[in-house]
PDB file of C-alpha atoms in Angstrom:
ATOM      1  CA  MET H 608     -81.946  -0.442 -25.640  1.00 66.00           C
ATOM      2  CA  GLN H 609     -81.404  -4.177 -25.115  1.00 88.00           C
ATOM      3  CA  ASN H 610     -77.915  -3.727 -23.621  1.00 87.00           C
ATOM      4  CA  GLU H 611     -79.092  -0.953 -21.325  1.00 88.00           C
ATOM      5  CA  LEU H 612     -82.015  -3.019 -20.050  1.00 90.00           C
ATOM      6  CA  LEU H 613     -79.791  -6.032 -19.472  1.00 89.00           C
ATOM      7  CA  TRP H 614     -77.317  -3.807 -17.634  1.00 88.00           C
ATOM      8  CA  LEU H 615     -80.023  -2.650 -15.213  1.00 89.00           C
ATOM      9  CA  VAL H 616     -81.240  -6.218 -14.699  1.00 91.00           C
ATOM     10  CA  MET H 617     -77.684  -7.384 -14.003  1.00 90.00           C
ATOM     11  CA  LEU H 618     -77.198  -4.496 -11.580  1.00 91.00           C
ATOM     12  CA  LEU H 619     -80.209  -5.537  -9.534  1.00 92.00           C
ATOM     13  CA  ALA H 620     -79.262  -9.218  -9.746  1.00 94.00           C
ATOM     14  CA  ASN H 621     -75.798  -8.519  -8.320  1.00 93.00           C
ATOM     15  CA  PHE H 622     -77.128  -6.530  -5.387  1.00 94.00           C
ATOM     16  CA  LEU H 623     -79.793  -9.118  -4.561  1.00 95.00           C
ATOM     17  CA  LEU H 624     -77.267 -11.972  -4.776  1.00 96.00           C
ATOM     18  CA  ILE H 625     -74.998 -10.148  -2.328  1.00 96.00           C
ATOM     19  CA  ILE H 626     -77.877  -9.637   0.098  1.00 95.00           C
ATOM     20  CA  ALA H 627     -78.884 -13.295  -0.328  1.00 95.00           C
ATOM     21  CA  ALA H 628     -75.315 -14.449   0.369  1.00 95.00           C
ATOM     22  CA  PHE H 629     -75.223 -12.278   3.502  1.00 95.00           C
ATOM     23  CA  LYS H 630     -78.613 -13.496   4.684  1.00 94.00           C
ATOM     24  CA  LEU H 631     -77.683 -17.129   4.091  1.00 94.00           C
ATOM     25  CA  PHE H 632     -74.099 -17.269   5.320  1.00 94.00           C
ATOM     26  CA  GLY H 633     -73.470 -14.056   7.252  1.00 93.00           C
ATOM     27  CA  LYS H 634     -69.968 -12.605   7.076  1.00 93.00           C
ATOM     28  CA  TRP H 635     -68.637 -15.580   5.100  1.00 94.00           C
ATOM     29  CA  GLY H 636     -71.299 -15.067   2.457  1.00 95.00           C
ATOM     30  CA  LEU H 637     -69.869 -11.604   1.827  1.00 95.00           C
ATOM     31  CA  ILE H 638     -66.299 -12.882   1.785  1.00 94.00           C
ATOM     32  CA  MET H 639     -67.389 -15.606  -0.656  1.00 94.00           C
ATOM     33  CA  TRP H 640     -68.693 -12.947  -3.048  1.00 95.00           C
ATOM     34  CA  ILE H 641     -65.285 -11.292  -3.464  1.00 93.00           C
ATOM     35  CA  PRO H 642     -63.649 -14.143  -5.459  1.00 93.00           C
ATOM     36  CA  ILE H 643     -66.907 -14.625  -7.368  1.00 93.00           C
ATOM     37  CA  SER H 644     -66.935 -10.972  -8.433  1.00 91.00           C
ATOM     38  CA  VAL H 645     -63.234 -10.856  -9.302  1.00 88.00           C
ATOM     39  CA  ILE H 646     -63.264 -14.043 -11.406  1.00 89.00           C
ATOM     40  CA  VAL H 647     -66.527 -13.303 -13.227  1.00 90.00           C
ATOM     41  CA  ALA H 648     -65.528  -9.692 -13.919  1.00 86.00           C
ATOM     42  CA  ASN H 649     -62.186 -10.712 -15.411  1.00 80.00           C
ATOM     43  CA  ILE H 650     -63.933 -13.095 -17.807  1.00 85.00           C
ATOM     44  CA  GLN H 651     -66.631 -10.612 -18.794  1.00 86.00           C
ATOM     45  CA  VAL H 652     -64.193  -7.728 -19.298  1.00 78.00           C
ATOM     46  CA  VAL H 653     -62.749  -9.208 -22.509  1.00 77.00           C
ATOM     47  CA  GLN H 654     -66.005  -8.299 -24.278  1.00 82.00           C
ATOM     48  CA  THR H 655     -66.562  -4.697 -25.320  1.00 80.00           C
ATOM     49  CA  ILE H 656     -70.110  -3.460 -25.881  1.00 82.00           C
ATOM     50  CA  GLU H 657     -72.015  -0.293 -26.691  1.00 82.00           C
ATOM     51  CA  LEU H 658     -73.896   1.005 -23.664  1.00 80.00           C
ATOM     52  CA  PHE H 659     -75.860   4.251 -23.526  1.00 79.00           C
ATOM     53  CA  GLY H 660     -74.194   5.256 -26.785  1.00 78.00           C
ATOM     54  CA  LEU H 661     -70.644   4.733 -25.482  1.00 74.00           C
ATOM     55  CA  VAL H 662     -68.018   2.002 -25.724  1.00 72.00           C
ATOM     56  CA  ALA H 663     -67.736   0.002 -22.513  1.00 75.00           C
ATOM     57  CA  THR H 664     -66.468  -3.336 -21.256  1.00 74.00           C
ATOM     58  CA  LEU H 665     -68.537  -5.944 -19.489  1.00 81.00           C
ATOM     59  CA  GLY H 666     -67.662  -6.800 -15.922  1.00 81.00           C
ATOM     60  CA  ASN H 667     -68.176  -3.304 -14.544  1.00 79.00           C
ATOM     61  CA  ILE H 668     -71.195  -4.199 -12.436  1.00 82.00           C
ATOM     62  CA  VAL H 669     -69.843  -7.444 -11.023  1.00 88.00           C
ATOM     63  CA  TYR H 670     -66.485  -5.908 -10.185  1.00 84.00           C
ATOM     64  CA  ALA H 671     -67.982  -2.729  -8.737  1.00 84.00           C
ATOM     65  CA  SER H 672     -70.152  -4.846  -6.459  1.00 87.00           C
ATOM     66  CA  SER H 673     -66.990  -5.944  -4.626  1.00 89.00           C
ATOM     67  CA  PHE H 674     -66.722  -2.401  -3.241  1.00 88.00           C
ATOM     68  CA  LEU H 675     -70.214  -2.754  -1.820  1.00 90.00           C
ATOM     69  CA  VAL H 676     -69.133  -5.959  -0.100  1.00 94.00           C
ATOM     70  CA  THR H 677     -65.967  -4.497   1.441  1.00 92.00           C
ATOM     71  CA  ASP H 678     -67.949  -1.490   2.664  1.00 92.00           C
ATOM     72  CA  ILE H 679     -70.518  -3.795   4.299  1.00 93.00           C
ATOM     73  CA  LEU H 680     -67.701  -5.767   5.907  1.00 94.00           C
ATOM     74  CA  SER H 681     -65.971  -2.583   7.062  1.00 92.00           C
ATOM     75  CA  GLU H 682     -69.168  -1.176   8.513  1.00 91.00           C
ATOM     76  CA  ASN H 683     -70.319  -4.285  10.354  1.00 92.00           C
ATOM     77  CA  TYR H 684     -67.198  -6.334  11.048  1.00 93.00           C
ATOM     78  CA  GLY H 685     -64.236  -3.973  10.855  1.00 91.00           C
ATOM     79  CA  LYS H 686     -61.174  -3.233   8.755  1.00 90.00           C
ATOM     80  CA  GLU H 687     -59.371  -6.555   9.247  1.00 92.00           C
ATOM     81  CA  ASP H 688     -62.205  -8.687   7.878  1.00 93.00           C
ATOM     82  CA  ALA H 689     -62.506  -6.386   4.861  1.00 92.00           C
ATOM     83  CA  LYS H 690     -58.766  -6.694   4.200  1.00 92.00           C
ATOM     84  CA  LYS H 691     -58.967 -10.482   4.511  1.00 93.00           C
ATOM     85  CA  ALA H 692     -61.707 -10.555   1.865  1.00 93.00           C
ATOM     86  CA  VAL H 693     -59.560  -8.432  -0.474  1.00 92.00           C
ATOM     87  CA  TRP H 694     -56.609 -10.815  -0.161  1.00 93.00           C
ATOM     88  CA  ILE H 695     -58.867 -13.828  -0.768  1.00 94.00           C
ATOM     89  CA  GLY H 696     -60.014 -12.186  -4.003  1.00 91.00           C
ATOM     90  CA  PHE H 697     -56.397 -11.448  -4.945  1.00 90.00           C
ATOM     91  CA  PHE H 698     -55.388 -15.094  -4.450  1.00 93.00           C
ATOM     92  CA  SER H 699     -58.461 -16.334  -6.333  1.00 91.00           C
ATOM     93  CA  LEU H 700     -57.594 -14.305  -9.424  1.00 85.00           C
ATOM     94  CA  ILE H 701     -53.999 -15.559  -9.445  1.00 87.00           C
ATOM     95  CA  ALA H 702     -55.149 -19.168  -9.064  1.00 90.00           C
ATOM     96  CA  MET H 703     -57.771 -18.847 -11.818  1.00 87.00           C
ATOM     97  CA  THR H 704     -55.311 -17.241 -14.243  1.00 84.00           C
ATOM     98  CA  LEU H 705     -52.662 -19.883 -13.616  1.00 87.00           C
ATOM     99  CA  LEU H 706     -54.982 -22.892 -13.857  1.00 90.00           C
ATOM    100  CA  MET H 707     -56.866 -21.697 -16.956  1.00 87.00           C
ATOM    101  CA  ASN H 708     -53.673 -20.855 -18.841  1.00 86.00           C
ATOM    102  CA  MET H 709     -52.252 -24.273 -17.954  1.00 89.00           C
ATOM    103  CA  ALA H 710     -55.429 -25.805 -19.398  1.00 89.00           C
ATOM    104  CA  LEU H 711     -54.741 -24.157 -22.768  1.00 88.00           C
ATOM    105  CA  TYR H 712     -51.587 -26.275 -23.234  1.00 89.00           C
ATOM    106  CA  PHE H 713     -53.651 -29.471 -23.367  1.00 90.00           C
ATOM    107  CA  SER H 714     -54.462 -30.706 -26.882  1.00 88.00           C
ATOM    108  CA  PRO H 715     -58.147 -31.377 -27.577  1.00 87.00           C
ATOM    109  CA  LEU H 716     -59.189 -34.877 -28.624  1.00 85.00           C
ATOM    110  CA  ALA H 717     -58.422 -35.404 -32.314  1.00 84.00           C
ATOM    111  CA  GLY H 718     -61.558 -35.651 -34.429  1.00 82.00           C
ATOM    112  CA  ASP H 719     -63.826 -34.274 -31.704  1.00 84.00           C
ATOM    113  CA  GLU H 720     -65.229 -31.060 -33.184  1.00 87.00           C
ATOM    114  CA  PHE H 721     -66.900 -30.082 -29.938  1.00 90.00           C
ATOM    115  CA  ALA H 722     -63.632 -30.437 -28.009  1.00 87.00           C
ATOM    116  CA  LEU H 723     -61.784 -28.433 -30.677  1.00 89.00           C
ATOM    117  CA  ASN H 724     -64.374 -25.653 -30.651  1.00 89.00           C
ATOM    118  CA  THR H 725     -64.335 -25.575 -26.863  1.00 88.00           C
ATOM    119  CA  HIS H 726     -60.540 -25.295 -26.836  1.00 87.00           C
ATOM    120  CA  GLU H 727     -60.657 -22.435 -29.338  1.00 87.00           C
ATOM    121  CA  SER H 728     -63.292 -20.643 -27.276  1.00 84.00           C
ATOM    122  CA  LEU H 729     -61.270 -21.046 -24.079  1.00 86.00           C
ATOM    123  CA  THR H 730     -58.181 -19.791 -25.880  1.00 86.00           C
ATOM    124  CA  SER H 731     -59.953 -16.701 -27.183  1.00 79.00           C
ATOM    125  CA  ILE H 732     -61.111 -15.847 -23.646  1.00 78.00           C
ATOM    126  CA  PHE H 733     -58.156 -16.822 -21.482  1.00 79.00           C
ATOM    127  CA  LYS H 734     -55.185 -16.220 -23.765  1.00 74.00           C
ATOM    128  CA  LEU H 735     -55.522 -12.504 -22.988  1.00 64.00           C
ATOM    129  CA  MET H 736     -55.967 -13.265 -19.312  1.00 64.00           C
ATOM    130  CA  PRO H 737     -52.363 -12.718 -18.109  1.00 70.00           C
ATOM    131  CA  ARG H 738     -52.367  -9.073 -19.191  1.00 77.00           C
ATOM    132  CA  ILE H 739     -55.929  -8.588 -18.001  1.00 73.00           C
ATOM    133  CA  ALA H 740     -55.020 -10.302 -14.744  1.00 73.00           C
ATOM    134  CA  VAL H 741     -51.970  -8.079 -14.160  1.00 84.00           C
ATOM    135  CA  ALA H 742     -54.091  -5.004 -14.832  1.00 84.00           C
ATOM    136  CA  SER H 743     -56.853  -6.278 -12.610  1.00 78.00           C
ATOM    137  CA  LEU H 744     -54.519  -7.259  -9.779  1.00 83.00           C
ATOM    138  CA  ALA H 745     -52.813  -3.879  -9.793  1.00 89.00           C
ATOM    139  CA  ALA H 746     -56.084  -1.961  -9.979  1.00 88.00           C
ATOM    140  CA  TYR H 747     -57.733  -4.267  -7.466  1.00 86.00           C
ATOM    141  CA  LEU H 748     -55.082  -3.855  -4.770  1.00 88.00           C
ATOM    142  CA  VAL H 749     -54.737  -0.096  -5.198  1.00 92.00           C
ATOM    143  CA  SER H 750     -58.465   0.612  -5.252  1.00 91.00           C
ATOM    144  CA  GLN H 751     -59.597  -1.881  -2.602  1.00 89.00           C
ATOM    145  CA  GLN H 752     -56.909  -0.914  -0.117  1.00 90.00           C
ATOM    146  CA  HIS H 753     -57.839   2.718  -0.658  1.00 92.00           C
ATOM    147  CA  ASP H 754     -61.524   1.934  -0.269  1.00 92.00           C
ATOM    148  CA  ILE H 755     -61.029   0.254   3.115  1.00 92.00           C
ATOM    149  CA  TRP H 756     -58.759   3.046   4.332  1.00 93.00           C
ATOM    150  CA  ALA H 757     -61.083   5.773   3.042  1.00 92.00           C
ATOM    151  CA  PHE H 758     -64.206   4.160   4.498  1.00 92.00           C
ATOM    152  CA  HIS H 759     -62.733   4.193   7.987  1.00 90.00           C
ATOM    153  CA  PHE H 760     -61.276   7.662   7.427  1.00 92.00           C
ATOM    154  CA  TRP H 761     -64.730   9.008   6.657  1.00 90.00           C
ATOM    155  CA  LYS H 762     -66.358   6.882   9.344  1.00 90.00           C
ATOM    156  CA  LYS H 763     -64.363   8.762  11.989  1.00 89.00           C
ATOM    157  CA  ARG H 764     -65.715  12.044  10.622  1.00 88.00           C
ATOM    158  CA  PHE H 765     -69.238  10.864   9.844  1.00 88.00           C
ATOM    159  CA  PRO H 766     -69.848   8.122  12.432  1.00 87.00           C
ATOM    160  CA  THR H 767     -73.636   8.027  12.717  1.00 85.00           C
ATOM    161  CA  SER H 768     -75.848   5.453  11.014  1.00 80.00           C
ATOM    162  CA  GLY H 769     -77.612   8.253   9.147  1.00 81.00           C
ATOM    163  CA  GLN H 770     -74.278   9.212   7.573  1.00 87.00           C
ATOM    164  CA  LEU H 771     -73.550   5.705   6.318  1.00 87.00           C
ATOM    165  CA  TRP H 772     -74.490   6.712   2.764  1.00 87.00           C
ATOM    166  CA  LEU H 773     -71.894   9.493   2.881  1.00 87.00           C
ATOM    167  CA  ARG H 774     -68.915   7.395   3.949  1.00 89.00           C
ATOM    168  CA  ASN H 775     -69.984   4.620   1.592  1.00 88.00           C
ATOM    169  CA  ASN H 776     -70.077   6.897  -1.447  1.00 88.00           C
ATOM    170  CA  LEU H 777     -67.068   9.061  -0.580  1.00 88.00           C
ATOM    171  CA  SER H 778     -64.839   6.021  -0.210  1.00 91.00           C
ATOM    172  CA  THR H 779     -66.187   4.006  -3.138  1.00 88.00           C
ATOM    173  CA  MET H 780     -66.347   6.675  -5.833  1.00 86.00           C
ATOM    174  CA  ILE H 781     -62.711   7.759  -5.428  1.00 89.00           C
ATOM    175  CA  SER H 782     -61.576   4.142  -5.170  1.00 91.00           C
ATOM    176  CA  GLN H 783     -63.354   3.245  -8.380  1.00 87.00           C
ATOM    177  CA  LEU H 784     -61.717   6.174 -10.161  1.00 89.00           C
ATOM    178  CA  LEU H 785     -58.313   4.792  -9.151  1.00 91.00           C
ATOM    179  CA  ASP H 786     -59.381   1.346 -10.267  1.00 89.00           C
ATOM    180  CA  SER H 787     -60.603   2.541 -13.673  1.00 87.00           C
ATOM    181  CA  VAL H 788     -57.442   4.526 -14.429  1.00 90.00           C
ATOM    182  CA  VAL H 789     -55.024   1.765 -13.442  1.00 91.00           C
ATOM    183  CA  PHE H 790     -56.951  -1.053 -15.119  1.00 84.00           C
ATOM    184  CA  THR H 791     -57.689   0.726 -18.403  1.00 85.00           C
ATOM    185  CA  PHE H 792     -54.133   1.825 -19.070  1.00 86.00           C
ATOM    186  CA  VAL H 793     -52.450  -1.415 -18.019  1.00 87.00           C
ATOM    187  CA  ALA H 794     -54.958  -3.684 -19.813  1.00 80.00           C
ATOM    188  CA  PHE H 795     -55.663  -1.783 -23.017  1.00 80.00           C
ATOM    189  CA  TRP H 796     -52.708   0.535 -23.724  1.00 82.00           C
ATOM    190  CA  GLY H 797     -51.558  -0.322 -27.248  1.00 79.00           C
ATOM    191  CA  VAL H 798     -54.627  -2.468 -27.851  1.00 77.00           C
ATOM    192  CA  PHE H 799     -57.008   0.374 -28.673  1.00 80.00           C
ATOM    193  CA  GLU H 800     -56.455   3.799 -30.208  1.00 81.00           C
ATOM    194  CA  TRP H 801     -56.378   6.706 -27.765  1.00 83.00           C
ATOM    195  CA  PRO H 802     -59.963   7.932 -28.439  1.00 84.00           C
ATOM    196  CA  VAL H 803     -61.355   4.445 -27.745  1.00 80.00           C
ATOM    197  CA  LEU H 804     -59.086   4.052 -24.718  1.00 84.00           C
ATOM    198  CA  TRP H 805     -60.293   7.348 -23.292  1.00 85.00           C
ATOM    199  CA  GLU H 806     -63.911   6.452 -23.991  1.00 80.00           C
ATOM    200  CA  ILE H 807     -63.492   3.102 -22.218  1.00 77.00           C
ATOM    201  CA  LEU H 808     -61.939   4.867 -19.212  1.00 84.00           C
ATOM    202  CA  VAL H 809     -64.676   7.483 -18.942  1.00 84.00           C
ATOM    203  CA  THR H 810     -67.498   5.039 -19.578  1.00 80.00           C
ATOM    204  CA  THR H 811     -66.071   2.485 -17.162  1.00 78.00           C
ATOM    205  CA  TYR H 812     -65.852   5.032 -14.383  1.00 86.00           C
ATOM    206  CA  VAL H 813     -69.286   6.500 -15.053  1.00 84.00           C
ATOM    207  CA  LEU H 814     -70.836   3.032 -14.930  1.00 81.00           C
ATOM    208  CA  LYS H 815     -68.976   2.156 -11.726  1.00 82.00           C
ATOM    209  CA  TRP H 816     -70.047   5.503 -10.259  1.00 83.00           C
ATOM    210  CA  ALA H 817     -73.657   4.646 -11.085  1.00 85.00           C
ATOM    211  CA  VAL H 818     -73.265   1.268  -9.382  1.00 84.00           C
ATOM    212  CA  ALA H 819     -71.821   2.967  -6.297  1.00 83.00           C
ATOM    213  CA  ALA H 820     -74.718   5.414  -6.143  1.00 84.00           C
ATOM    214  CA  ALA H 821     -77.272   2.644  -6.614  1.00 88.00           C
ATOM    215  CA  ASP H 822     -75.842   0.370  -3.921  1.00 88.00           C
ATOM    216  CA  THR H 823     -76.606   2.734  -1.010  1.00 88.00           C
ATOM    217  CA  PRO H 824     -80.012   1.218  -0.103  1.00 91.00           C
ATOM    218  CA  PHE H 825     -78.394  -2.226   0.004  1.00 93.00           C
ATOM    219  CA  VAL H 826     -75.749  -0.999   2.446  1.00 90.00           C
ATOM    220  CA  TYR H 827     -78.567   0.024   4.804  1.00 91.00           C
ATOM    221  CA  TRP H 828     -80.372  -3.247   4.155  1.00 93.00           C
ATOM    222  CA  SER H 829     -77.245  -5.169   5.114  1.00 92.00           C
ATOM    223  CA  ARG H 830     -77.031  -3.171   8.352  1.00 91.00           C
ATOM    224  CA  ILE H 831     -80.560  -4.291   9.258  1.00 91.00           C
ATOM    225  CA  ILE H 832     -79.654  -7.919   8.483  1.00 93.00           C
ATOM    226  CA  HIS H 833     -76.541  -7.665  10.642  1.00 91.00           C
ATOM    227  CA  LYS H 834     -78.447  -6.197  13.582  1.00 89.00           C
ATOM    228  CA  LYS H 835     -81.043  -8.961  13.466  1.00 88.00           C
ATOM    229  CA  GLY H 836     -78.339 -11.603  13.086  1.00 84.00           C
ATOM    230  CA  ASN H 837     -80.793 -14.321  12.109  1.00 78.00           C
ATOM    231  CA  PHE H 838     -78.715 -15.830   9.304  1.00 84.00           C
ATOM    232  CA  ILE H 839     -80.297 -18.877   7.661  1.00 83.00           C
ATOM    233  CA  LEU H 840     -77.219 -21.131   7.527  1.00 78.00           C
ATOM    234  CA  LYS H 841     -75.165 -20.480  10.634  1.00 64.00           C
TER     235      LYS H 841
END
């Protein structure tokens, strides 16, 4: 159960870091989290693990937390700020992919075993990055744009503060399904056999669904922080 316990710890850590960023920096703390989540998730996703008896990829929690952030932005600051955060994340992933793949063309110092090992480690992580990045970019844009649209769609129908949980979950859970389908097939088609591919898709979505369900109290917590407005670093 070590992986499962670590997964729960990471889940809580992500939510608390988002709240801390919001409390410290306000709106810009949330916007800052989007490139953090996108970059970290696209590094973690290259590792497959067994979780709750199923095959899964790392990065699910960190990436899914970006939906929490865009929902908080949509709720408290509006659609345009949420869209701006999405595009910042999009640019960050492109920049990271380009710069890290350029770094792989440098030759490590001859005779330096540490430099050689580091280069090999970077290659094993980032050599796959272009395909992962294309998959992530496609899934990211489709799912995040849908999430922002859907959140405001449901907000018009369920506008009260007591219905915040409903618009948060209705928008996020469908968006994460779109994200899981697009990312899994673009990133891993031809890499894994169909049974493993299907298992990754199902497991990825189930885990993201769990993250979406668990983030609801933090959406309400962020609303309280926003109403008080006493951010630490203004």
